[in-house]
Structures are given as C-alpha cells and as structure tokens.
mmCIF file of C-alpha atoms in Angstrom:
data_model
loop_
_atom_site.group_PDB
_atom_site.id
_atom_site.type_symbol
_atom_site.label_atom_id
_atom_site.label_comp_id
_atom_site.label_asym_id
_atom_site.label_seq_id
_atom_site.Cartn_x
_atom_site.Cartn_y
_atom_site.Cartn_z
ATOM 1 C CA UNK A 1 -3.208 5.758 -22.549
ATOM 2 C CA UNK A 2 -0.411 7.228 -20.449
ATOM 3 C CA UNK A 3 -0.603 10.910 -21.064
ATOM 4 C CA UNK A 4 0.337 13.560 -18.703
ATOM 5 C CA UNK A 5 -3.211 14.052 -17.415
ATOM 6 C CA UNK A 6 -3.259 15.771 -14.066
ATOM 7 C CA UNK A 7 -5.948 14.371 -11.627
ATOM 8 C CA UNK A 8 -7.026 16.395 -8.640
ATOM 9 C CA UNK A 9 -8.106 14.411 -5.788
ATOM 10 C CA UNK A 10 -9.240 15.486 -2.298
ATOM 11 C CA UNK A 11 -6.833 14.707 0.585
ATOM 12 C CA UNK A 12 -8.890 13.782 3.615
ATOM 13 C CA UNK A 13 -7.837 15.072 7.123
ATOM 14 C CA UNK A 14 -7.399 12.617 9.864
ATOM 15 C CA UNK A 15 -10.346 14.245 11.721
ATOM 16 C CA UNK A 16 -12.643 13.419 8.883
ATOM 17 C CA UNK A 17 -11.359 9.931 8.684
ATOM 18 C CA UNK A 18 -11.826 9.380 12.477
ATOM 19 C CA UNK A 19 -15.290 10.823 12.627
ATOM 20 C CA UNK A 20 -16.594 8.593 9.854
ATOM 21 C CA UNK A 21 -14.829 5.331 10.904
ATOM 22 C CA UNK A 22 -16.999 3.124 13.018
ATOM 23 C CA UNK A 23 -15.083 0.918 15.461
ATOM 24 C CA UNK A 24 -17.567 -1.935 15.057
ATOM 25 C CA UNK A 25 -15.501 -4.885 13.719
ATOM 26 C CA UNK A 26 -17.046 -7.540 11.474
ATOM 27 C CA UNK A 27 -16.897 -10.042 14.318
ATOM 28 C CA UNK A 28 -18.490 -7.611 16.840
ATOM 29 C CA UNK A 29 -15.341 -7.183 18.779
ATOM 30 C CA UNK A 30 -15.474 -3.345 19.012
ATOM 31 C CA UNK A 31 -15.622 -3.220 22.700
ATOM 32 C CA UNK A 32 -12.515 -5.351 23.149
ATOM 33 C CA UNK A 33 -10.732 -3.325 20.431
ATOM 34 C CA UNK A 34 -11.675 -0.092 22.149
ATOM 35 C CA UNK A 35 -10.414 -1.166 25.494
ATOM 36 C CA UNK A 36 -7.100 -2.412 23.950
ATOM 37 C CA UNK A 37 -6.673 0.928 22.014
ATOM 38 C CA UNK A 38 -6.847 2.742 25.313
ATOM 39 C CA UNK A 39 -4.369 0.423 26.999
ATOM 40 C CA UNK A 40 -2.007 0.471 24.036
ATOM 41 C CA UNK A 41 -2.215 4.340 23.849
ATOM 42 C CA UNK A 42 -1.230 4.597 27.543
ATOM 43 C CA UNK A 43 1.771 2.361 27.035
ATOM 44 C CA UNK A 44 2.833 4.222 23.785
ATOM 45 C CA UNK A 45 2.778 7.577 25.414
ATOM 46 C CA UNK A 46 5.137 6.350 28.266
ATOM 47 C CA UNK A 47 7.742 5.160 25.668
ATOM 48 C CA UNK A 48 7.173 7.985 23.071
ATOM 49 C CA UNK A 49 5.216 11.059 23.953
ATOM 50 C CA UNK A 50 4.802 12.048 20.231
ATOM 51 C CA UNK A 51 2.415 9.048 19.885
ATOM 52 C CA UNK A 52 -0.235 11.403 21.381
ATOM 53 C CA UNK A 53 -0.511 12.783 17.845
ATOM 54 C CA UNK A 54 -1.666 9.364 16.451
ATOM 55 C CA UNK A 55 -5.421 8.687 16.167
ATOM 56 C CA UNK A 56 -7.229 5.616 17.430
ATOM 57 C CA UNK A 57 -7.850 4.369 13.865
ATOM 58 C CA UNK A 58 -4.045 4.222 13.239
ATOM 59 C CA UNK A 59 -3.306 2.398 16.495
ATOM 60 C CA UNK A 60 -6.199 -0.010 15.717
ATOM 61 C CA UNK A 61 -4.516 -0.919 12.433
ATOM 62 C CA UNK A 62 -1.413 -1.992 14.301
ATOM 63 C CA UNK A 63 -3.382 -3.980 16.871
ATOM 64 C CA UNK A 64 -5.271 -5.870 14.199
ATOM 65 C CA UNK A 65 -1.899 -6.617 12.422
ATOM 66 C CA UNK A 66 -0.780 -8.254 15.547
ATOM 67 C CA UNK A 67 -4.123 -10.102 16.343
ATOM 68 C CA UNK A 68 -4.975 -7.608 19.177
ATOM 69 C CA UNK A 69 -1.813 -8.464 21.101
ATOM 70 C CA UNK A 70 -1.019 -5.229 22.882
ATOM 71 C CA UNK A 71 2.656 -5.936 23.544
ATOM 72 C CA UNK A 72 3.446 -7.004 20.007
ATOM 73 C CA UNK A 73 1.323 -4.117 18.555
ATOM 74 C CA UNK A 74 3.289 -1.602 20.812
ATOM 75 C CA UNK A 75 6.616 -2.873 19.773
ATOM 76 C CA UNK A 76 5.520 -2.631 16.064
ATOM 77 C CA UNK A 77 4.161 0.889 16.520
ATOM 78 C CA UNK A 78 7.129 2.242 18.274
ATOM 79 C CA UNK A 79 9.439 0.885 15.366
ATOM 80 C CA UNK A 80 7.019 2.635 12.965
ATOM 81 C CA UNK A 81 7.400 6.000 14.842
ATOM 82 C CA UNK A 82 11.109 5.780 14.921
ATOM 83 C CA UNK A 83 11.257 4.849 11.212
ATOM 84 C CA UNK A 84 8.947 7.708 10.156
ATOM 85 C CA UNK A 85 11.070 10.258 12.031
ATOM 86 C CA UNK A 86 14.266 9.198 10.280
ATOM 87 C CA UNK A 87 12.992 8.031 6.802
ATOM 88 C CA UNK A 88 10.384 10.858 6.298
ATOM 89 C CA UNK A 89 11.636 13.621 8.661
ATOM 90 C CA UNK A 90 9.854 16.261 6.614
ATOM 91 C CA UNK A 91 6.528 14.461 6.629
ATOM 92 C CA UNK A 92 6.647 13.577 2.850
ATOM 93 C CA UNK A 93 8.805 12.403 -0.058
ATOM 94 C CA UNK A 94 9.309 14.935 -2.786
ATOM 95 C CA UNK A 95 9.471 14.051 -6.523
ATOM 96 C CA UNK A 96 12.888 15.497 -6.623
ATOM 97 C CA UNK A 97 14.071 12.706 -4.287
ATOM 98 C CA UNK A 98 12.927 9.928 -6.649
ATOM 99 C CA UNK A 99 13.689 11.139 -10.240
ATOM 100 C CA UNK A 100 15.237 8.018 -11.426
ATOM 101 C CA UNK A 101 12.314 5.885 -10.295
ATOM 102 C CA UNK A 102 9.782 8.216 -11.722
ATOM 103 C CA UNK A 103 11.621 8.070 -15.090
ATOM 104 C CA UNK A 104 10.719 4.330 -15.276
ATOM 105 C CA UNK A 105 7.030 5.291 -15.713
ATOM 106 C CA UNK A 106 5.880 2.279 -13.802
ATOM 107 C CA UNK A 107 3.330 3.365 -11.220
ATOM 108 C CA UNK A 108 -0.134 4.975 -11.790
ATOM 109 C CA UNK A 109 -3.025 5.975 -9.621
ATOM 110 C CA UNK A 110 -6.659 6.730 -10.452
ATOM 111 C CA UNK A 111 -10.243 5.554 -9.724
ATOM 112 C CA UNK A 112 -11.680 3.513 -6.829
ATOM 113 C CA UNK A 113 -13.064 0.046 -6.411
ATOM 114 C CA UNK A 114 -16.659 -0.579 -5.441
ATOM 115 C CA UNK A 115 -15.909 -0.111 -1.787
ATOM 116 C CA UNK A 116 -14.082 3.155 -2.270
ATOM 117 C CA UNK A 117 -10.511 1.894 -2.086
ATOM 118 C CA UNK A 118 -8.055 3.954 -4.320
ATOM 119 C CA UNK A 119 -6.425 1.894 -7.029
ATOM 120 C CA UNK A 120 -2.860 1.889 -8.057
ATOM 121 C CA UNK A 121 -1.552 0.222 -11.180
ATOM 122 C CA UNK A 122 2.118 -0.871 -11.123
ATOM 123 C CA UNK A 123 3.936 -2.332 -14.264
ATOM 124 C CA UNK A 124 6.584 -4.788 -12.904
ATOM 125 C CA UNK A 125 8.020 -5.133 -16.575
ATOM 126 C CA UNK A 126 9.157 -1.522 -16.430
ATOM 127 C CA UNK A 127 11.032 -1.871 -13.189
ATOM 128 C CA UNK A 128 14.852 -2.208 -13.338
ATOM 129 C CA UNK A 129 17.495 -1.937 -10.590
ATOM 130 C CA UNK A 130 18.205 1.792 -10.062
ATOM 131 C CA UNK A 131 21.942 2.045 -10.434
ATOM 132 C CA UNK A 132 22.044 5.759 -9.831
ATOM 133 C CA UNK A 133 19.859 6.223 -6.717
ATOM 134 C CA UNK A 134 20.153 2.605 -5.528
ATOM 135 C CA UNK A 135 17.943 0.829 -3.157
ATOM 136 C CA UNK A 136 17.378 3.818 -0.965
ATOM 137 C CA UNK A 137 15.833 5.797 -3.680
ATOM 138 C CA UNK A 138 13.474 2.761 -4.611
ATOM 139 C CA UNK A 139 12.401 2.643 -0.969
ATOM 140 C CA UNK A 140 11.636 6.457 -1.163
ATOM 141 C CA UNK A 141 9.547 5.658 -4.250
ATOM 142 C CA UNK A 142 7.595 2.964 -2.459
ATOM 143 C CA UNK A 143 6.811 5.315 0.466
ATOM 144 C CA UNK A 144 6.000 8.177 -2.070
ATOM 145 C CA UNK A 145 3.476 5.850 -3.722
ATOM 146 C CA UNK A 146 1.899 4.535 -0.413
ATOM 147 C CA UNK A 147 1.492 7.946 0.923
ATOM 148 C CA UNK A 148 -0.317 9.062 -2.298
ATOM 149 C CA UNK A 149 -2.728 6.202 -1.842
ATOM 150 C CA UNK A 150 -3.363 6.787 1.646
ATOM 151 C CA UNK A 151 -4.004 10.423 1.082
ATOM 152 C CA UNK A 152 -6.738 9.653 -1.545
ATOM 153 C CA UNK A 153 -8.682 7.368 0.846
ATOM 154 C CA UNK A 154 -12.178 8.871 1.485
ATOM 155 C CA UNK A 155 -13.640 9.051 4.972
ATOM 156 C CA UNK A 156 -14.341 5.578 6.409
ATOM 157 C CA UNK A 157 -11.888 3.767 4.103
ATOM 158 C CA UNK A 158 -8.434 2.530 5.381
ATOM 159 C CA UNK A 159 -7.425 0.275 2.545
ATOM 160 C CA UNK A 160 -6.187 0.579 -1.149
ATOM 161 C CA UNK A 161 -6.074 -1.853 -4.048
ATOM 162 C CA UNK A 162 -3.057 -2.573 -6.277
ATOM 163 C CA UNK A 163 -3.081 -4.085 -9.742
ATOM 164 C CA UNK A 164 0.410 -5.542 -10.439
ATOM 165 C CA UNK A 165 0.957 -6.013 -14.079
ATOM 166 C CA UNK A 166 3.852 -8.264 -15.156
ATOM 167 C CA UNK A 167 3.444 -7.846 -18.935
ATOM 168 C CA UNK A 168 6.976 -7.892 -20.350
ATOM 169 C CA UNK A 169 8.567 -9.026 -17.129
ATOM 170 C CA UNK A 170 11.889 -10.840 -17.569
ATOM 171 C CA UNK A 171 14.958 -11.616 -15.494
ATOM 172 C CA UNK A 172 16.340 -8.116 -16.265
ATOM 173 C CA UNK A 173 13.510 -6.736 -14.189
ATOM 174 C CA UNK A 174 14.227 -9.100 -11.315
ATOM 175 C CA UNK A 175 15.175 -7.128 -8.068
ATOM 176 C CA UNK A 176 14.918 -9.502 -4.988
ATOM 177 C CA UNK A 177 16.318 -6.852 -2.749
ATOM 178 C CA UNK A 178 13.912 -4.344 -3.995
ATOM 179 C CA UNK A 179 10.914 -6.541 -3.768
ATOM 180 C CA UNK A 180 11.765 -7.595 -0.154
ATOM 181 C CA UNK A 181 12.351 -3.865 0.792
ATOM 182 C CA UNK A 182 8.947 -2.906 -0.682
ATOM 183 C CA UNK A 183 7.260 -5.743 1.236
ATOM 184 C CA UNK A 184 8.962 -4.937 4.445
ATOM 185 C CA UNK A 185 7.791 -1.357 4.178
ATOM 186 C CA UNK A 186 4.159 -2.303 3.415
ATOM 187 C CA UNK A 187 3.997 -4.909 6.304
ATOM 188 C CA UNK A 188 5.872 -3.227 8.929
ATOM 189 C CA UNK A 189 4.851 0.519 8.471
ATOM 190 C CA UNK A 190 1.600 0.418 6.491
ATOM 191 C CA UNK A 191 -0.226 -2.574 8.239
ATOM 192 C CA UNK A 192 -3.783 -3.288 7.346
ATOM 193 C CA UNK A 193 -3.574 -0.837 4.402
ATOM 194 C CA UNK A 194 -3.451 -3.311 1.459
ATOM 195 C CA UNK A 195 -7.055 -4.471 0.574
ATOM 196 C CA UNK A 196 -6.310 -6.609 -2.361
ATOM 197 C CA UNK A 197 -3.437 -7.227 -4.904
ATOM 198 C CA UNK A 198 -4.260 -8.512 -8.313
ATOM 199 C CA UNK A 199 -1.216 -9.909 -10.271
ATOM 200 C CA UNK A 200 -1.830 -9.945 -14.005
ATOM 201 C CA UNK A 201 0.060 -11.392 -17.020
ATOM 202 C CA UNK A 202 2.254 -13.506 -14.971
ATOM 203 C CA UNK A 203 5.191 -15.106 -16.993
ATOM 204 C CA UNK A 204 6.267 -18.530 -16.109
ATOM 205 C CA UNK A 205 9.769 -17.346 -15.256
ATOM 206 C CA UNK A 206 8.440 -14.975 -12.662
ATOM 207 C CA UNK A 207 7.449 -17.984 -10.477
ATOM 208 C CA UNK A 208 11.125 -18.635 -9.672
ATOM 209 C CA UNK A 209 11.423 -15.290 -8.147
ATOM 210 C CA UNK A 210 8.091 -15.502 -6.480
ATOM 211 C CA UNK A 211 9.259 -18.722 -4.649
ATOM 212 C CA UNK A 212 12.025 -16.730 -3.030
ATOM 213 C CA UNK A 213 9.731 -13.865 -2.024
ATOM 214 C CA UNK A 214 6.767 -15.803 -0.845
ATOM 215 C CA UNK A 215 8.131 -17.003 2.515
ATOM 216 C CA UNK A 216 8.587 -13.373 3.637
ATOM 217 C CA UNK A 217 4.951 -12.510 3.066
ATOM 218 C CA UNK A 218 2.748 -12.715 6.200
ATOM 219 C CA UNK A 219 -0.260 -14.870 6.313
ATOM 220 C CA UNK A 220 -2.670 -11.970 6.255
ATOM 221 C CA UNK A 221 -1.098 -10.387 3.223
ATOM 222 C CA UNK A 222 -0.926 -13.743 1.304
ATOM 223 C CA UNK A 223 -4.807 -13.943 1.562
ATOM 224 C CA UNK A 224 -5.081 -10.650 -0.236
ATOM 225 C CA UNK A 225 -2.993 -11.650 -3.392
ATOM 226 C CA UNK A 226 -4.884 -12.998 -6.411
ATOM 227 C CA UNK A 227 -3.213 -14.241 -9.507
ATOM 228 C CA UNK A 228 -5.473 -13.552 -12.595
ATOM 229 C CA UNK A 229 -5.789 -15.750 -15.536
ATOM 230 C CA UNK A 230 -5.410 -13.781 -18.862
ATOM 231 C CA UNK A 231 -8.661 -15.173 -20.151
ATOM 232 C CA UNK A 232 -10.485 -13.927 -17.063
ATOM 233 C CA UNK A 233 -8.730 -10.732 -16.620
ATOM 234 C CA UNK A 234 -11.566 -8.223 -17.240
ATOM 235 C CA UNK A 235 -14.277 -10.266 -15.729
ATOM 236 C CA UNK A 236 -12.229 -10.766 -12.571
ATOM 237 C CA UNK A 237 -11.488 -7.022 -12.229
ATOM 238 C CA UNK A 238 -15.047 -6.110 -12.810
ATOM 239 C CA UNK A 239 -16.085 -8.038 -9.722
ATOM 240 C CA UNK A 240 -14.301 -5.354 -7.657
ATOM 241 C CA UNK A 241 -14.153 -2.471 -10.038
ATOM 242 C CA UNK A 242 -16.842 -0.642 -12.042
ATOM 243 C CA UNK A 243 -16.086 -0.252 -15.626
ATOM 244 C CA UNK A 244 -16.158 3.567 -15.120
ATOM 245 C CA UNK A 245 -13.216 3.197 -12.676
ATOM 246 C CA UNK A 246 -11.289 0.547 -14.572
ATOM 247 C CA UNK A 247 -8.201 1.715 -16.622
ATOM 248 C CA UNK A 248 -8.719 1.669 -20.319
ATOM 249 C CA UNK A 249 -5.784 -0.698 -20.725
ATOM 250 C CA UNK A 250 -8.007 -3.461 -19.093
ATOM 251 C CA UNK A 251 -11.283 -2.553 -20.975
ATOM 252 C CA UNK A 252 -12.458 0.251 -18.680
ATOM 253 C CA UNK A 253 -12.903 3.937 -19.169
ATOM 254 C CA UNK A 254 -10.057 5.606 -17.231
ATOM 255 C CA UNK A 255 -6.763 6.660 -18.709
ATOM 256 C CA UNK A 256 -3.583 5.904 -16.775
ATOM 257 C CA UNK A 257 -2.294 8.744 -14.837
ATOM 258 C CA UNK A 258 1.353 8.681 -13.448
ATOM 259 C CA UNK A 259 1.482 8.627 -9.638
ATOM 260 C CA UNK A 260 3.381 11.933 -9.578
ATOM 261 C CA UNK A 261 0.678 13.734 -11.664
ATOM 262 C CA UNK A 262 -2.024 13.103 -9.130
ATOM 263 C CA UNK A 263 -2.291 16.374 -7.278
ATOM 264 C CA UNK A 264 -4.207 16.101 -4.037
ATOM 265 C CA UNK A 265 -5.800 19.304 -2.838
#
C-alpha cells in the first residue's frame, strides 16, 4: 500500500490559474471584491514593492480570510511576505531539510476530490516529536507539504483536501507545540487553502488534546473539519471523492504515495 511509487503531476503556473479563475463569488460580490483588490494592491505596494509580483487571486484569498476588511487583510499579507522571505528564502523547502520528518512516513499525496481539490493523507499516529531537528524542522515539513499541495491544484482550483487518520494515536504522539505551529502556518500564511479536513479513527484520548487546540482554530477553519465515524468512513469519503481517487486503505483504488515521491513537472 505504501510503496515507493513515483507520481508525476503537473505544476500549474500562476498565469494559468489567474486566467481560469473567475472572480464571481458565490454571493455575487465580485464587483466589491475587485474594487477592494485594487485598493489593497495599491496599499501593499506602498509598504512592500515586492507585492507587485503577487497575483489578484492570492490577494483575494487574504481579503476573504479577513471578511474583505482591507486594513486587516493588508496587515496579514505583509506579515506573509515577510515570513516567506525569511522562512523560504530560496522559494522552496528541499527534502534534505526535512529528513527526520520524512523518515516518519506520515504524509501522502495523490488523487483529487470531485471538485478537483488535491488530496493529502496524514497519519497522526506516526507523528512523534522530532528530537533531532526540533520544531523548526517540523515547521519546514508542514510548509513542504502545503507547497506540494498548492502546486498540484489545477487551473480554477484554490483549495486542497486533507484526510487526517489517527489510527494508532496515543499520548506518545501528542505534540501540542507542533499542532499549534502547523495550525498557525495554515491559517496565517495559507488562508483560504483548506477546503475540507476529514478526521478518521479518532481515539477517545485524543479529545483531551483536541480541547486544548480547538480554541486556536478560527471559525472559518472549524466549519471545514469533519469527524468521521468508523462505521460510515467509506460512505462519507465517497460523497466527496470518487472511488477511483480514494486511497486503497479506505476502500478505493489508489495506492498511497509518500509526499516526497510526488514529482511535479
């Protein structure tokens, strides 16, 4: 199930994504968004000229994350630009920088849901505090995974799906600092990217940790999290994922492919 199969996936250029994304929002607020994107871009370029390189779709995600409040979205975006320059100065995280995390064999990526969102599978029971690389290496691993997912999004798609499997999770896997760090990265630097998070095989003991993490999850993210009952696992996943795109471990047809073995071209 978890062989070293190498999957090639197309990496879409920002131009392709921009051309295919329609600014029409579900509530018909495209004109309002477009005007605010222009205003926000002007403000961003005053504070950080490098923001000119960012496309409107990216700016729109930050606006939506702050309910179209230009001032709050600008502050969030400027923080993102500063973080990216310092945390990912070369533009990407290499496998050599996350060897200890890769060795835990806990994150996989393949297939897409019915709307075209790429799917990642994360096994929480395989995660343990990284004593060699520490929290910084774990954060690099999180960014590595998020960047991989974003690169696999087809034109017109801005979100991804995650299946979080807690089979075998115990207190030895508990890592509050790591969980909060991953949550912060997702919410602060990849806003409006998570489409849905399914949490499977949840042990009772996990809920103690969940109660500690839950207050730090923003309201929009909370609405995207679904705890799945074991008896309804496959039927629940099939509502969003075709069987041809579902991992074998959940009754589908796809083999699990380690995140580092997905080679985007």
